[in-house]
C-alpha cells in the first residue's frame, strides 16, 4: 500500500512542478526546502543550463534568547541534463527587529 502511494505521488509532484515551476516546503521562519526548474542562459557563448535545482535552509546557531543573531546555512544542489553547475553553500545571520521580523546582519562569522 505504501509503495503504491509513493509510486502514484511521483507523477503528481512532477506535474505540479511543471505547472508551478517550483515546490517549497517551509517549516518555520528559517527552515525551508525548495525544488525548482532551472532553465537559464549561463552567459554569452557559454550555453544554456536546464535541469532541477534543490535548496535546503537550516538554522545553524540560534541566539535569539540573548538578543543575538540567528545564523542560517543554505545548501544549493543542481541536477542538470544540459549545462553544468556546482553545488553552492552560503551562510547568513539575521537579528530580530522591533517590528517582530528579522534584519540581515551579513555573512556568518
mmCIF file of C-alpha atoms in Angstrom:
data_model
loop_
_atom_site.group_PDB
_atom_site.id
_atom_site.type_symbol
_atom_site.label_atom_id
_atom_site.label_comp_id
_atom_site.label_asym_id
_atom_site.label_seq_id
_atom_site.Cartn_x
_atom_site.Cartn_y
_atom_site.Cartn_z
ATOM 1 C CA UNK A 1 0.000 0.000 0.000
ATOM 2 C CA UNK A 2 2.755 2.468 0.922
ATOM 3 C CA UNK A 3 4.745 1.606 -2.216
ATOM 4 C CA UNK A 4 1.670 2.226 -4.364
ATOM 5 C CA UNK A 5 1.132 5.616 -2.704
ATOM 6 C CA UNK A 6 4.756 6.616 -3.362
ATOM 7 C CA UNK A 7 4.573 5.487 -6.995
ATOM 8 C CA UNK A 8 1.361 7.452 -7.564
ATOM 9 C CA UNK A 9 2.738 10.567 -5.835
ATOM 10 C CA UNK A 10 5.790 10.937 -8.117
ATOM 11 C CA UNK A 11 3.825 11.782 -11.318
ATOM 12 C CA UNK A 12 1.604 14.158 -9.342
ATOM 13 C CA UNK A 13 4.634 16.021 -7.943
ATOM 14 C CA UNK A 14 6.262 16.130 -11.395
ATOM 15 C CA UNK A 15 3.097 17.624 -12.894
ATOM 16 C CA UNK A 16 2.819 20.142 -10.061
ATOM 17 C CA UNK A 17 6.475 21.128 -10.522
ATOM 18 C CA UNK A 18 5.954 21.566 -14.274
ATOM 19 C CA UNK A 19 2.879 23.748 -13.738
ATOM 20 C CA UNK A 20 4.204 25.955 -10.925
ATOM 21 C CA UNK A 21 7.925 25.947 -11.703
ATOM 22 C CA UNK A 22 8.823 25.358 -8.043
ATOM 23 C CA UNK A 23 7.767 23.491 -4.913
ATOM 24 C CA UNK A 24 8.555 24.911 -1.474
ATOM 25 C CA UNK A 25 8.146 23.294 1.935
ATOM 26 C CA UNK A 26 8.546 25.895 4.688
ATOM 27 C CA UNK A 27 8.531 24.611 8.267
ATOM 28 C CA UNK A 28 9.457 27.813 10.102
ATOM 29 C CA UNK A 29 10.931 31.265 9.645
ATOM 30 C CA UNK A 30 14.307 29.896 8.566
ATOM 31 C CA UNK A 31 13.735 26.210 7.740
ATOM 32 C CA UNK A 32 12.849 25.529 4.124
ATOM 33 C CA UNK A 33 13.271 23.020 1.307
ATOM 34 C CA UNK A 34 12.802 24.199 -2.265
ATOM 35 C CA UNK A 35 12.760 22.342 -5.595
ATOM 36 C CA UNK A 36 12.636 24.347 -8.836
ATOM 37 C CA UNK A 37 13.127 24.050 -12.571
ATOM 38 C CA UNK A 38 16.336 25.543 -13.962
ATOM 39 C CA UNK A 39 16.131 26.989 -17.456
ATOM 40 C CA UNK A 40 18.658 29.776 -17.908
ATOM 41 C CA UNK A 41 21.353 31.084 -20.183
ATOM 42 C CA UNK A 42 24.707 30.799 -18.431
ATOM 43 C CA UNK A 43 26.339 33.734 -20.199
ATOM 44 C CA UNK A 44 27.425 34.928 -23.615
ATOM 45 C CA UNK A 45 28.783 31.982 -25.564
ATOM 46 C CA UNK A 46 28.542 29.601 -22.600
ATOM 47 C CA UNK A 47 25.273 27.878 -23.455
ATOM 48 C CA UNK A 48 22.116 27.019 -21.600
ATOM 49 C CA UNK A 49 21.552 25.265 -18.276
ATOM 50 C CA UNK A 50 18.462 23.080 -17.916
ATOM 51 C CA UNK A 51 17.521 20.804 -15.065
ATOM 52 C CA UNK A 52 16.363 20.861 -11.468
ATOM 53 C CA UNK A 53 17.648 22.851 -8.505
ATOM 54 C CA UNK A 54 17.205 21.873 -4.855
ATOM 55 C CA UNK A 55 17.992 24.014 -1.827
ATOM 56 C CA UNK A 56 17.854 23.402 1.908
ATOM 57 C CA UNK A 57 17.912 26.162 4.500
ATOM 58 C CA UNK A 58 18.637 25.306 8.137
ATOM 59 C CA UNK A 59 19.378 27.230 11.336
ATOM 60 C CA UNK A 60 22.989 26.646 12.432
ATOM 61 C CA UNK A 61 23.060 28.906 15.511
ATOM 62 C CA UNK A 62 20.100 30.428 17.280
ATOM 63 C CA UNK A 63 20.877 33.032 19.932
ATOM 64 C CA UNK A 64 17.582 34.935 19.868
ATOM 65 C CA UNK A 65 17.071 34.337 23.606
ATOM 66 C CA UNK A 66 20.150 36.511 24.231
ATOM 67 C CA UNK A 67 19.101 39.053 21.544
ATOM 68 C CA UNK A 68 21.834 37.607 19.375
ATOM 69 C CA UNK A 69 21.736 36.660 15.726
ATOM 70 C CA UNK A 70 20.111 33.684 14.060
ATOM 71 C CA UNK A 71 22.575 32.197 11.564
ATOM 72 C CA UNK A 72 21.160 30.214 8.659
ATOM 73 C CA UNK A 73 23.034 27.957 6.205
ATOM 74 C CA UNK A 74 21.661 27.364 2.717
ATOM 75 C CA UNK A 75 22.884 24.492 0.530
ATOM 76 C CA UNK A 76 22.012 24.563 -3.175
ATOM 77 C CA UNK A 77 22.350 21.496 -5.419
ATOM 78 C CA UNK A 78 21.735 21.130 -9.147
ATOM 79 C CA UNK A 79 20.822 18.135 -11.307
ATOM 80 C CA UNK A 80 21.285 19.423 -14.841
ATOM 81 C CA UNK A 81 20.711 17.481 -18.053
ATOM 82 C CA UNK A 82 22.069 20.373 -20.119
ATOM 83 C CA UNK A 83 24.980 22.518 -18.974
ATOM 84 C CA UNK A 84 26.808 22.225 -15.689
ATOM 85 C CA UNK A 85 26.907 23.868 -12.286
ATOM 86 C CA UNK A 86 28.488 23.210 -8.920
ATOM 87 C CA UNK A 87 26.772 22.999 -5.562
ATOM 88 C CA UNK A 88 26.812 26.192 -3.503
ATOM 89 C CA UNK A 89 26.721 26.744 0.265
ATOM 90 C CA UNK A 90 26.316 30.093 1.957
ATOM 91 C CA UNK A 91 25.542 31.298 5.465
ATOM 92 C CA UNK A 92 23.796 34.481 6.584
ATOM 93 C CA UNK A 93 22.890 35.881 10.010
ATOM 94 C CA UNK A 94 19.757 37.796 10.995
ATOM 95 C CA UNK A 95 18.904 39.865 14.074
ATOM 96 C CA UNK A 96 15.400 40.383 15.479
ATOM 97 C CA UNK A 97 13.798 43.773 14.778
ATOM 98 C CA UNK A 98 11.361 45.701 16.937
ATOM 99 C CA UNK A 99 8.531 45.024 14.494
ATOM 100 C CA UNK A 100 8.782 41.269 15.020
ATOM 101 C CA UNK A 101 10.701 40.477 11.844
ATOM 102 C CA UNK A 102 14.378 39.944 11.141
ATOM 103 C CA UNK A 103 17.039 42.107 9.511
ATOM 104 C CA UNK A 104 20.081 40.727 7.708
ATOM 105 C CA UNK A 105 23.358 41.136 9.571
ATOM 106 C CA UNK A 106 25.531 39.752 6.787
ATOM 107 C CA UNK A 107 27.571 36.580 6.400
ATOM 108 C CA UNK A 108 28.149 34.148 9.248
ATOM 109 C CA UNK A 109 31.291 34.649 11.313
#
